[in-house]
XYZ file of C-alpha atoms in Angstrom:
513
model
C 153.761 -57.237 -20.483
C 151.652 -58.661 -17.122
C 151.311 -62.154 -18.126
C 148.935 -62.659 -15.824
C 146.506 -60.368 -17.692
C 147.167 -62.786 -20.527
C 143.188 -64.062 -21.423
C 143.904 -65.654 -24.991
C 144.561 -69.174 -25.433
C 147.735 -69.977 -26.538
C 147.701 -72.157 -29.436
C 149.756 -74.079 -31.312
C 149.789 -75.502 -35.131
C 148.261 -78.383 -33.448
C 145.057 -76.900 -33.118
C 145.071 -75.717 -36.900
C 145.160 -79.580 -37.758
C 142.331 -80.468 -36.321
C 140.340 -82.665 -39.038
C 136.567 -82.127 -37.868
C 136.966 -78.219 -37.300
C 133.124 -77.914 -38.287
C 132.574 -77.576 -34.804
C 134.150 -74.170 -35.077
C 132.235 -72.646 -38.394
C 129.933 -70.372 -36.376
C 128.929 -67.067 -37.733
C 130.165 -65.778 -34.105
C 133.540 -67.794 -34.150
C 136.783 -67.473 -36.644
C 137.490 -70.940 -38.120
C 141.302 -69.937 -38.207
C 141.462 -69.065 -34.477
C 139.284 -70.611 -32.296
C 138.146 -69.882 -28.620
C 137.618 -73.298 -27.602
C 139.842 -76.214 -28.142
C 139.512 -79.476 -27.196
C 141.902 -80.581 -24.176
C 143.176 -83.551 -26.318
C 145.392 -80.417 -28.022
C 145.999 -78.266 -25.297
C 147.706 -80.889 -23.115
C 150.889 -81.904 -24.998
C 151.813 -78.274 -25.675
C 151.322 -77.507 -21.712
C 153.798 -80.596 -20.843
C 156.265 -79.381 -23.176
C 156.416 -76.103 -21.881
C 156.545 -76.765 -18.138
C 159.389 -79.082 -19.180
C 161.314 -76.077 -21.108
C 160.475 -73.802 -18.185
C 162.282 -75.830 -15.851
C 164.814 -76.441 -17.723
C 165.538 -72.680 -19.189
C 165.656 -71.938 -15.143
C 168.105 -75.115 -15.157
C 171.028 -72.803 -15.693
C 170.484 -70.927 -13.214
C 169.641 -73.436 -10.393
C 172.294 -75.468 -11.459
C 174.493 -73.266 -10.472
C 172.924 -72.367 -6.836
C 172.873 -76.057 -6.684
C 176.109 -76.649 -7.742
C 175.181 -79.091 -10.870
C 177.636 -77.762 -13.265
C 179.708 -73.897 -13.364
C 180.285 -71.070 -15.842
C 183.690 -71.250 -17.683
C 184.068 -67.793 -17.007
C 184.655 -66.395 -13.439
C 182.738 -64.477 -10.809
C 179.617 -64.959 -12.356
C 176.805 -63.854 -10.551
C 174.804 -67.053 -10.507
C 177.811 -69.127 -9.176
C 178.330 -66.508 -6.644
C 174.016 -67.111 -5.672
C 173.101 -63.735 -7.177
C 170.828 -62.955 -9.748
C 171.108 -60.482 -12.767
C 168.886 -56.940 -12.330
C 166.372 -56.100 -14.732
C 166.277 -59.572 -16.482
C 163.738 -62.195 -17.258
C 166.563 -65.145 -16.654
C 165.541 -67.299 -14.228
C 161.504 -66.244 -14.596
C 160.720 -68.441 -17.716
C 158.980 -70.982 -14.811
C 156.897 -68.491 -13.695
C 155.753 -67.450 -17.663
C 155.171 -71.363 -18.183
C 153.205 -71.220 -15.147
C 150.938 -68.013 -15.915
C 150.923 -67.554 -19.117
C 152.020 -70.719 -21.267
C 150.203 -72.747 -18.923
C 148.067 -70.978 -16.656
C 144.443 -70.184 -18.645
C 145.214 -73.208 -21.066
C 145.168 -75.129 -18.349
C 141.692 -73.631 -17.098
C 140.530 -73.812 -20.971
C 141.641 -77.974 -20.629
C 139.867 -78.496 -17.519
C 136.484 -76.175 -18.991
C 136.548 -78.847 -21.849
C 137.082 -81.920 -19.743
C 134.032 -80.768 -17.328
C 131.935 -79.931 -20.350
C 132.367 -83.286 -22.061
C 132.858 -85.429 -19.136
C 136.524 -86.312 -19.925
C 138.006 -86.531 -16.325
C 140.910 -88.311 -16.720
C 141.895 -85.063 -19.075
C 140.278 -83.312 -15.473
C 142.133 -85.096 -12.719
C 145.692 -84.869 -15.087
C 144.864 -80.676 -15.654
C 144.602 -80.913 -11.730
C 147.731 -82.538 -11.293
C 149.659 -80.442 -13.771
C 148.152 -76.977 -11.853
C 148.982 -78.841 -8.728
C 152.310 -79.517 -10.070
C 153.045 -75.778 -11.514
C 152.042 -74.609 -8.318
C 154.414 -76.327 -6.032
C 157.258 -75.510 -8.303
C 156.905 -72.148 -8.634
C 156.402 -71.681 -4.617
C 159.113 -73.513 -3.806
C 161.089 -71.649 -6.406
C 160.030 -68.104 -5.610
C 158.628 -68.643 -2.254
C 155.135 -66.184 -2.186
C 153.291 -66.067 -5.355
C 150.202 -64.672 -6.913
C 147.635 -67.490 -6.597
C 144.036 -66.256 -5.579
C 143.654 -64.001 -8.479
C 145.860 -65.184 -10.517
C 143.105 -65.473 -13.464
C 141.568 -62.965 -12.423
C 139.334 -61.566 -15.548
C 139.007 -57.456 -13.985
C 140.412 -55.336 -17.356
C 140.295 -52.710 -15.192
C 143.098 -54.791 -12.587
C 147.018 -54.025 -12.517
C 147.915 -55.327 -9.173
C 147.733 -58.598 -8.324
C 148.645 -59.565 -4.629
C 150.900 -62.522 -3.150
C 149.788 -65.191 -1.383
C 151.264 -66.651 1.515
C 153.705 -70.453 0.486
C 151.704 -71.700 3.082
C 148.531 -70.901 1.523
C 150.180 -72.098 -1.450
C 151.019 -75.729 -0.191
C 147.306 -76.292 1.120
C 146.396 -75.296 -2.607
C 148.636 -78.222 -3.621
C 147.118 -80.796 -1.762
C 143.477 -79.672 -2.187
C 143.904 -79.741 -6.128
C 146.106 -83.231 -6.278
C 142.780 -85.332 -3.766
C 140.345 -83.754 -6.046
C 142.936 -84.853 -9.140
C 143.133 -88.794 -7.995
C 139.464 -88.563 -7.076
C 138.918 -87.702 -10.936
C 141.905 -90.106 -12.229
C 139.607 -92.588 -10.484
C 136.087 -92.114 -12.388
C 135.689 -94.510 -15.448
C 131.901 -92.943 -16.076
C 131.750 -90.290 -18.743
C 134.285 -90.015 -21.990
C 136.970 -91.961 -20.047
C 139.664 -93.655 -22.304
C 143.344 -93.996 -22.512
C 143.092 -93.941 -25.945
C 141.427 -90.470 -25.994
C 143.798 -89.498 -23.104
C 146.698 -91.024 -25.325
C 146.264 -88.015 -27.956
C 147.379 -85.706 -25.945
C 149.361 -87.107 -23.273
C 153.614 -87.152 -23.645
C 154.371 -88.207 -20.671
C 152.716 -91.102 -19.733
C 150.585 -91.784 -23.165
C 146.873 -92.208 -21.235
C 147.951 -94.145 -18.665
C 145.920 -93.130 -15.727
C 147.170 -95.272 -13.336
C 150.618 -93.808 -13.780
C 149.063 -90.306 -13.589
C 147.286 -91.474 -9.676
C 150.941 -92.633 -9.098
C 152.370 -89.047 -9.832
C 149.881 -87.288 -8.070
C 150.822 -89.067 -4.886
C 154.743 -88.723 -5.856
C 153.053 -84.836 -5.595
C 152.035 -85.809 -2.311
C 154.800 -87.038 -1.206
C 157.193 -83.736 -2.484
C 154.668 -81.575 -0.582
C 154.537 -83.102 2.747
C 157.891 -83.872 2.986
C 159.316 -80.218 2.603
C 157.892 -79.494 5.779
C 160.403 -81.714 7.782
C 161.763 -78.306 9.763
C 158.185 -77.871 10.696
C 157.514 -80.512 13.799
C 154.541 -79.632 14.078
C 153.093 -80.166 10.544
C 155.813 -82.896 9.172
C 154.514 -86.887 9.497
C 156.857 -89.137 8.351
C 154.093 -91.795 8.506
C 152.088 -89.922 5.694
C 155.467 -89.326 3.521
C 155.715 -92.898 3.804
C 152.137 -94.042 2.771
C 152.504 -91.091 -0.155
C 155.244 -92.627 -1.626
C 154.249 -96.168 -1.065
C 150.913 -95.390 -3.443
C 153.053 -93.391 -6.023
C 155.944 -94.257 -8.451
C 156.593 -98.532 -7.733
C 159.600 -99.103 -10.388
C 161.434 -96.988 -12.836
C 158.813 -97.621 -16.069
C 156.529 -95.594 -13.607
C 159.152 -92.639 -13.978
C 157.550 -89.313 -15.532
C 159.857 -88.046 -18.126
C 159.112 -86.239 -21.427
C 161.072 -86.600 -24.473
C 161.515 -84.187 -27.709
C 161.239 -84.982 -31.347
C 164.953 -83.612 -31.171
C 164.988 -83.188 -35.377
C 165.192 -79.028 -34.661
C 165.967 -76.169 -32.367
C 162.067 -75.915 -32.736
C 161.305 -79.316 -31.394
C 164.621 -80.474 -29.594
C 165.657 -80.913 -25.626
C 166.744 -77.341 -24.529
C 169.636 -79.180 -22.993
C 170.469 -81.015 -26.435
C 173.902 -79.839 -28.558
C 171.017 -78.635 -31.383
C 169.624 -75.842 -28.652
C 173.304 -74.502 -27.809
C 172.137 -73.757 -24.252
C 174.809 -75.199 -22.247
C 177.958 -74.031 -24.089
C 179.310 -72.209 -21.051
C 178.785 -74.548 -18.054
C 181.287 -77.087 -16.944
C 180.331 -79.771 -14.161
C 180.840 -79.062 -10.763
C 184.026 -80.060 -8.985
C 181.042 -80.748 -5.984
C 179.484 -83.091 -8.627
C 182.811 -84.925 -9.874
C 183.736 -85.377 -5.902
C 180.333 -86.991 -4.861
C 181.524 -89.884 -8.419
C 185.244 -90.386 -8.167
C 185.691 -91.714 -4.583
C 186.723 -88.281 -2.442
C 183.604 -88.796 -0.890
C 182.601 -92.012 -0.975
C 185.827 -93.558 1.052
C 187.970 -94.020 -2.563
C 184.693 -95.746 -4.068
C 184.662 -94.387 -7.384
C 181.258 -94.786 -9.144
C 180.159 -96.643 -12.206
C 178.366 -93.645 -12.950
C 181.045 -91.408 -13.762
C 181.466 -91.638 -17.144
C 177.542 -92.005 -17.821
C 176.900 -88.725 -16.252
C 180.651 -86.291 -16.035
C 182.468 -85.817 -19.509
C 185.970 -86.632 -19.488
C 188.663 -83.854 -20.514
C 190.305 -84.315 -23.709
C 192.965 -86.180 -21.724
C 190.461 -88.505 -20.205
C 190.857 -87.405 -16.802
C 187.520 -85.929 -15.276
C 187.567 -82.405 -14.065
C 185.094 -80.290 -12.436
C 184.634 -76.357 -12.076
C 184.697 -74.862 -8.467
C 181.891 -71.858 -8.066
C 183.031 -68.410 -8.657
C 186.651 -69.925 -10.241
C 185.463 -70.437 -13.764
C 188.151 -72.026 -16.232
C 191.209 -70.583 -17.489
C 191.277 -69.837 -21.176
C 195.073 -68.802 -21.193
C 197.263 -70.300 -23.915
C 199.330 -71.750 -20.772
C 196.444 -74.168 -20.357
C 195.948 -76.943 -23.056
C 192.534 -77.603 -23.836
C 192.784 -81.509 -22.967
C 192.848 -80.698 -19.994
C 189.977 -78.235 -19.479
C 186.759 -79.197 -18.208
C 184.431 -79.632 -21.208
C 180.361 -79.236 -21.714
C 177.840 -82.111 -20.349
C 178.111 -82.709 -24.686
C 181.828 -83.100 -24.293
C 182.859 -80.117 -26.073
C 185.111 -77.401 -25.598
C 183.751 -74.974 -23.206
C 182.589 -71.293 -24.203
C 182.478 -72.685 -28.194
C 179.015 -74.053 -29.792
C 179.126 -77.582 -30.516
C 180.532 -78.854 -33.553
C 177.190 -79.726 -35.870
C 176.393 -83.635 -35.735
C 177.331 -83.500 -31.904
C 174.878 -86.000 -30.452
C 175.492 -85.083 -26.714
C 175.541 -87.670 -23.824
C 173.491 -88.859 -20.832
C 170.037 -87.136 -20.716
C 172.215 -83.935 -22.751
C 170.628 -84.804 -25.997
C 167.978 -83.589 -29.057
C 165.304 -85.807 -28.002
C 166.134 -86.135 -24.193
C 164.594 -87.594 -22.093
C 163.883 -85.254 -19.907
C 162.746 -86.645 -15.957
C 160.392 -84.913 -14.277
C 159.992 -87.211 -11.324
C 161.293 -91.074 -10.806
C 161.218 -94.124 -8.778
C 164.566 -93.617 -7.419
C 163.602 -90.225 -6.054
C 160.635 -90.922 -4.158
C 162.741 -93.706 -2.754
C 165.287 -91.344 -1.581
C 162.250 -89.255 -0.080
C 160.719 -92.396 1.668
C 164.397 -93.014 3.401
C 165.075 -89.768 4.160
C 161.204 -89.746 6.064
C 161.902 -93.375 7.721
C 165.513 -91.757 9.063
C 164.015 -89.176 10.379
C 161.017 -91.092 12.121
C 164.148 -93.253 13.611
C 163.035 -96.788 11.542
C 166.742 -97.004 9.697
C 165.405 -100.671 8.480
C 162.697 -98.663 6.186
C 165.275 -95.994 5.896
C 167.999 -98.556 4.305
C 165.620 -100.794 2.268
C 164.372 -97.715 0.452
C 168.169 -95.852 -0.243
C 169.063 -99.329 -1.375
C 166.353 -99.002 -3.957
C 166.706 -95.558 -5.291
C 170.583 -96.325 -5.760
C 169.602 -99.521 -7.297
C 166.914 -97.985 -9.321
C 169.153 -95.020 -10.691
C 171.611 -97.405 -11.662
C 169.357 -99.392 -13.848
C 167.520 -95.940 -15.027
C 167.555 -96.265 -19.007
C 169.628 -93.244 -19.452
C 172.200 -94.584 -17.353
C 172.169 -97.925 -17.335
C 175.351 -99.219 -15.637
C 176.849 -103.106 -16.528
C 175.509 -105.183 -14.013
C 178.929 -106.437 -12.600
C 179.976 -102.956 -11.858
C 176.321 -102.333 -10.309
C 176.687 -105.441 -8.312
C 179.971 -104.134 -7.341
C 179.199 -101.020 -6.187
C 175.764 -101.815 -3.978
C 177.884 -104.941 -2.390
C 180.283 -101.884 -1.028
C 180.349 -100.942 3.014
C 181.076 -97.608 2.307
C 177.677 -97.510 -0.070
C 175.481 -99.935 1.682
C 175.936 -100.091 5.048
C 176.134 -103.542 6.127
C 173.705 -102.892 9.423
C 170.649 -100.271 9.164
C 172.377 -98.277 12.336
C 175.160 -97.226 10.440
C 173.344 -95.596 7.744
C 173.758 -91.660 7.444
C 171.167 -88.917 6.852
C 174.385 -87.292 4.487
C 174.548 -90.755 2.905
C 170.883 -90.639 1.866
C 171.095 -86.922 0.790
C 174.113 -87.221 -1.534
C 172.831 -90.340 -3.131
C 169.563 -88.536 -3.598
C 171.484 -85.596 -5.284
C 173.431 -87.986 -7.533
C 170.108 -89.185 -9.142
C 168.705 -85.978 -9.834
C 172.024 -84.652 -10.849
C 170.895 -83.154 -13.959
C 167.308 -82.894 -13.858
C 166.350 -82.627 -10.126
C 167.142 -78.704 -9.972
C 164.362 -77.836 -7.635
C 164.315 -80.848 -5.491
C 168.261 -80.574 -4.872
C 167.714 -77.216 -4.292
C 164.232 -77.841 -1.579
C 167.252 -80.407 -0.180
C 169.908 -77.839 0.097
C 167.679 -74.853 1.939
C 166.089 -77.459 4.159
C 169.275 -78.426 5.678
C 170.970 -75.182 5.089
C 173.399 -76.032 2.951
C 175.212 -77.914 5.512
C 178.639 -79.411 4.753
C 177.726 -82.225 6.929
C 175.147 -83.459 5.496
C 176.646 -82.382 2.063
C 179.834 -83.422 2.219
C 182.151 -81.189 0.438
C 179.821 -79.118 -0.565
C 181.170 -75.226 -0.268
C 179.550 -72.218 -0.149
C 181.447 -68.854 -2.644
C 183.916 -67.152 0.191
C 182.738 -63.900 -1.851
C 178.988 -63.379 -2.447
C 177.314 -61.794 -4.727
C 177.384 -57.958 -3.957
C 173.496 -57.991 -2.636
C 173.332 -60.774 -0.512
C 174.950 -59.146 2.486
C 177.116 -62.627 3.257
C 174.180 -64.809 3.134
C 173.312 -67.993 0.630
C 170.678 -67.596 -1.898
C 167.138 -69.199 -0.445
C 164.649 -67.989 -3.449
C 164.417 -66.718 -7.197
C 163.117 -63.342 -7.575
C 160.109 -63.104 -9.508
C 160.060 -62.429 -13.300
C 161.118 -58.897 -13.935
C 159.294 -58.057 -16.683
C 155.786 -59.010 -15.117
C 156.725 -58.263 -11.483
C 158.859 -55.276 -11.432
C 157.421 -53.867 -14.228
C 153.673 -53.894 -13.691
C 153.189 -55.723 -10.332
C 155.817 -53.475 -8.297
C 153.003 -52.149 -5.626
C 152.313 -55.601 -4.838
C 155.614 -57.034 -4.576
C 156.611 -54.081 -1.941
C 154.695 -55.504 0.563
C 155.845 -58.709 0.301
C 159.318 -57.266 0.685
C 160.399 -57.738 -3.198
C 161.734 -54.160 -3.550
C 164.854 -55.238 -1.002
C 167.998 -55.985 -2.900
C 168.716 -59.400 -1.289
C 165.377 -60.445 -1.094
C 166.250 -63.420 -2.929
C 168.076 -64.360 0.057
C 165.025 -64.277 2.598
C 164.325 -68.151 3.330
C 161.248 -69.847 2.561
C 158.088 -71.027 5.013
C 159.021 -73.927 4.424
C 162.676 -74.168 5.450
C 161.540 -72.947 8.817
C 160.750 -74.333 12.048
């Protein structure tokens, strides 16, 4: 099926709730299905799905990333491959075109029709949003006629990432421009009904679309000519200012129809084990012997309580030889390759009703030190990697004891006691511990920028076997969804190079100088 040929509004039981639905008793127009919905019920159902898409794609780019393993070995994921003829790692690009995609449009028709434009400027973000992950995900993507309405269409061509990013930007102004109106039906009570994330709040909304900002610009640090630290700066100085600004969604979590994907309810993470990358960034290898408070917020112990991580490619032996207290166990804490036990609760953000983050504080911190390093001001730099530790560390879902927090941020080998001595690696592997989880595609923009570069990642290893198509070389995109791409949209994707066996390991516009 070509999702992108998709017209019909996807709707959900909340729009066969709706309590004044004499709107919709037209001769021309079936009460029981409408064709026009009020944004107020399109919006939560578009959050929730853009959440699940990233985090169905999770398990895949948590592997490239190295967030967590398979228990068994030589899987092709761990090994930056892909699996042919499948849909896994294209449910992003179905939230984005189909789930989302004309809903989205239908939201913003409403909003202009009925003057609503804070529901406007957030449909702008969220498009702006969708946008930049699924470029910087897949790298080209169908965005000029995307929607387009031609029945008599079945090719549907690829725009360049750089035409992509521009796209980003233009929507996100025009988004704060709308976030900014208070004529017309503007409330954050009507904006409440159908926001999840931030419940109306427009002011948090402005603040995300210049965390947007921020994301966008900043990729393009290869690019000398295009990157401005200055701007990166100023972006994240007018977006997220303390960790209740943090986007996140959270699930009802009462049903495998409602719960986190990543919660023990949703059995989706039965067969990966956290990285031994990961457990070497928390229990001091790295860090000069400085073992983190985090650790036992974020890793399960084994059954022994000793933490263990899985090394890509290796999986985990299952041999009788090998007691199970001392394997590596799910981000729940159960036994690896089993279902949890029912009445697991799960751990950290690994839970029924999340939360899930979809952008924080402590990131855009991490981005405004990482912009200030590279502009040479290591003052900036410092003041703003102090924060995003600091700011992770008092994150709700982790919440570590203040003596141990005190601890840790009063440590030379975590806060440099002068701005000169402060590493770029420093900056980059406390900005991957905070998204450890949760920041798949932003640890993954990180890793491609820099190339996955031991030096600026310490530890971090590359498989010494690839995956049979790569020809040697690391993974740098996702390949598009099969079913839509392959399937129907193969003429197009040929002349983007799509056809090529390792095309998923052709780098990005943006990685490059």
């Amino acid at each position: 099926m070509n999702y992108k040929k998709l017209t019909g509004l996807l709707l959900t039981g909340l729009a066969l709730t709706l309590s004044s639905c004499n709107e919709y008793l037209d001769i021309n127009n079936n009460p029981n299905n409408p064709d026009r919905v009020e944004a107020a019920l399109l919006l939560a159902p578009i959050q929730n799905q853009y959440t699940l898409g990233i985090q169905f794609d999770a398990r895949y780019l948590g592997s490239y990333n190295q967030n967590w393993h398979n228990y068994l070995s030589g899987v092709s994921w761990d090994l930056q491959g892909y699996v042919p003829s499948s849909d896994a790692g294209g449910e992003m690009w179905r939230s984005v075109y189909w789930k989302g995609g004309r809903n989205l449009i239908n939201l913003m028709d409403d909003a202009r029709a009925n003057q609503k434009w804070d529901y406007l400027g957030v449909g702008l973000v969220m498009q702006a949003w969708g946008w930049q992950m699924l470029t910087d995900l897949h790298g080209e993507i169908i965005l000029s006629e995307a929607y387009d309405l031609d029945p008599t269409k079945n090719t549907f061509n690829y725009d360049t990432q750089e035409a992509v990013y521009a796209k980003v930007v233009e929507l996100t102004t025009e988004a704060i421009k709308n976030l900014n109106r208070a004529d017309g039906a503007v409330s954050q009570a009507s904006l409440g009904r159908g926001d999840v994330i931030y419940k109306g709040d427009r002011t948090k909304w402005k603040k995300f679309a210049y965390g947007l900002l921020a994301i966008n610009a900043h990729h393009l640090s290869n690019k000398k000519s295009l990157y401005k630290p200055d701007q990166v700066i100023a972006y994240v100085d007018s977006a997220l200012t303390s960790n209740a600004d943090d986007a996140q969604f959270t699930f009802n979590g009462l049903s495998t129809a409602d719960g986190s994907f990543f919660g023990p309810l949703r059995q989706n993470l039965q067969v990966y084990g956290q990285s031994a990358f990961t457990l070497r960034l928390l229990d001091g290898t790295v860090f000069n012997g400085v073992k983190d408070p985090r650790l036992p917020v974020m890793l399960a112990a084994s059954g022994d309580g000793q933490y263990r991580g899985i090394t890509l490619g290796q999986g985990q032996s299952t041999a009788a030889s090998v007691p199970l207290n001392i394997r590596v166990v799910s981000p729940w804490g159960t036994q690896l390759g089993v279902n949890p036990p029912a009445g697991t609760t799960g751990r950290y953000i690994f839970t029924d009703k999340g939360p899930f983050p979809l952008m924080t504080y402590a990131q855009l911190q991490f981005i405004k030190a990482e912009a200030a390093f590279i502009k040479g001001d290591k003052a900036t730099a410092l003041a703003a990697y102090r924060k995003g530790i600091e700011a992770h560390l008092t994150a709700p879902y982790v919440n570590v004891p203040a003596a141990d927090r005190t601890a840790y941020l009063n440590n030379p080998a975590i806060i440099p006691a002068s701005a000169a001595s402060l590493t770029l690696s420093q900056i980059m592997l406390q900005k991957y511990i905070a998204q450890w989880g949760w920041g798949f595609l932003e640890q993954w923009s990180d890793l491609r920028r820099y190339n996955y570069s031991a030096d600026v990642f310490t530890s971090l290893t590359l498989p010494t076997t690839y995956y049979q198509n790569n020809n040697g070389k690391p993974v740098q995109r996702l390949r598009p969804r099969y079913n839509s791409e392959y399937v129907w949209n193969a003429d197009a994707l040929a002349k983007i190079g799509g056809l090529e066996l390792d095309f998923h390991t052709k780098p990005l516009w943006f990685t490059q100088p």
